[in-house]
Amino acid sequence: MNAAIESLLQQHKDCDAHLSACESALLGGRLVEAKERYAAFNKELEAHLSLEENQLFPAFEKATGIVAGPTEVMRQEHEDLRLLLEQLGTAIESDKSREALDVIDTMNVMIAQHNVKEENVLYPMCANSIPDLDQILATGD
């Protein structure tokens, strides 16, 4: 597996860890910590989604000519995740722990399903079709 794909997989793990830490803080009644953990999750997730949308997906579409396929589905799921992320932030800022935990439950399911599609379908397709993938993700070219 190439370095670019390994980096994307690590980003998935990092996002999962940040969300889990936020959930643990909420469950423990540590609202200040939950807000900090949410901020870290928000930053990490947005960086990952932006990398995919601005670099990976266009490179895949250019290399394959496929524009109405997996990248279109992933972009829609990214928007769904962003809506949930906003709901989570609002709940945490409003000190509504139960509501935040409910959103996290939904996010965990959605992220798990999303990551399976990327890791088992899209990323291998990218690795096989984009010859300079490491450079594209490292430089944004």
CSV table of C-alpha atoms in Angstrom, one decimal, residues 10 17 21 25 28 43 52-53 55 63 69 77 82 86 91-92 96 102 106 109 116-117 121 131 135 137 139 141:
chain,number,residue,atom,x,y,z
A,10,GLN,CA,-4.4,7.0,9.6
A,17,ALA,CA,-10.0,8.6,18.3
A,21,ALA,CA,-12.5,11.1,23.3
A,25,ALA,CA,-15.7,13.3,28.1
A,28,GLY,CA,-18.0,11.5,32.3
A,43,LYS,CA,-10.4,20.3,12.9
A,52,GLU,CA,-10.3,14.3,-0.2
A,53,GLU,CA,-12.6,16.8,-1.9
A,55,GLN,CA,-7.1,16.8,-4.0
A,63,ALA,CA,-7.3,9.9,-14.0
A,69,GLY,CA,-19.5,7.6,-9.4
A,77,GLU,CA,-21.8,11.7,2.6
A,82,ARG,CA,-20.8,18.1,8.2
A,86,GLU,CA,-22.6,21.1,13.2
A,91,ALA,CA,-25.4,20.5,21.4
A,92,ILE,CA,-22.0,20.7,23.1
A,96,LYS,CA,-26.9,19.4,26.0
A,102,ASP,CA,-27.2,10.9,20.4
A,106,THR,CA,-25.5,8.6,14.6
A,109,VAL,CA,-22.6,4.6,12.4
A,116,VAL,CA,-15.7,1.0,4.8
A,117,LYS,CA,-16.6,2.4,1.3
A,121,VAL,CA,-13.6,0.6,-2.7
A,131,PRO,CA,0.1,7.2,-10.7
A,135,GLN,CA,2.8,13.6,-4.7
A,137,LEU,CA,-1.8,14.4,-1.7
A,139,THR,CA,1.5,18.9,-2.5
A,141,ASP,CA,-1.1,19.4,-7.3
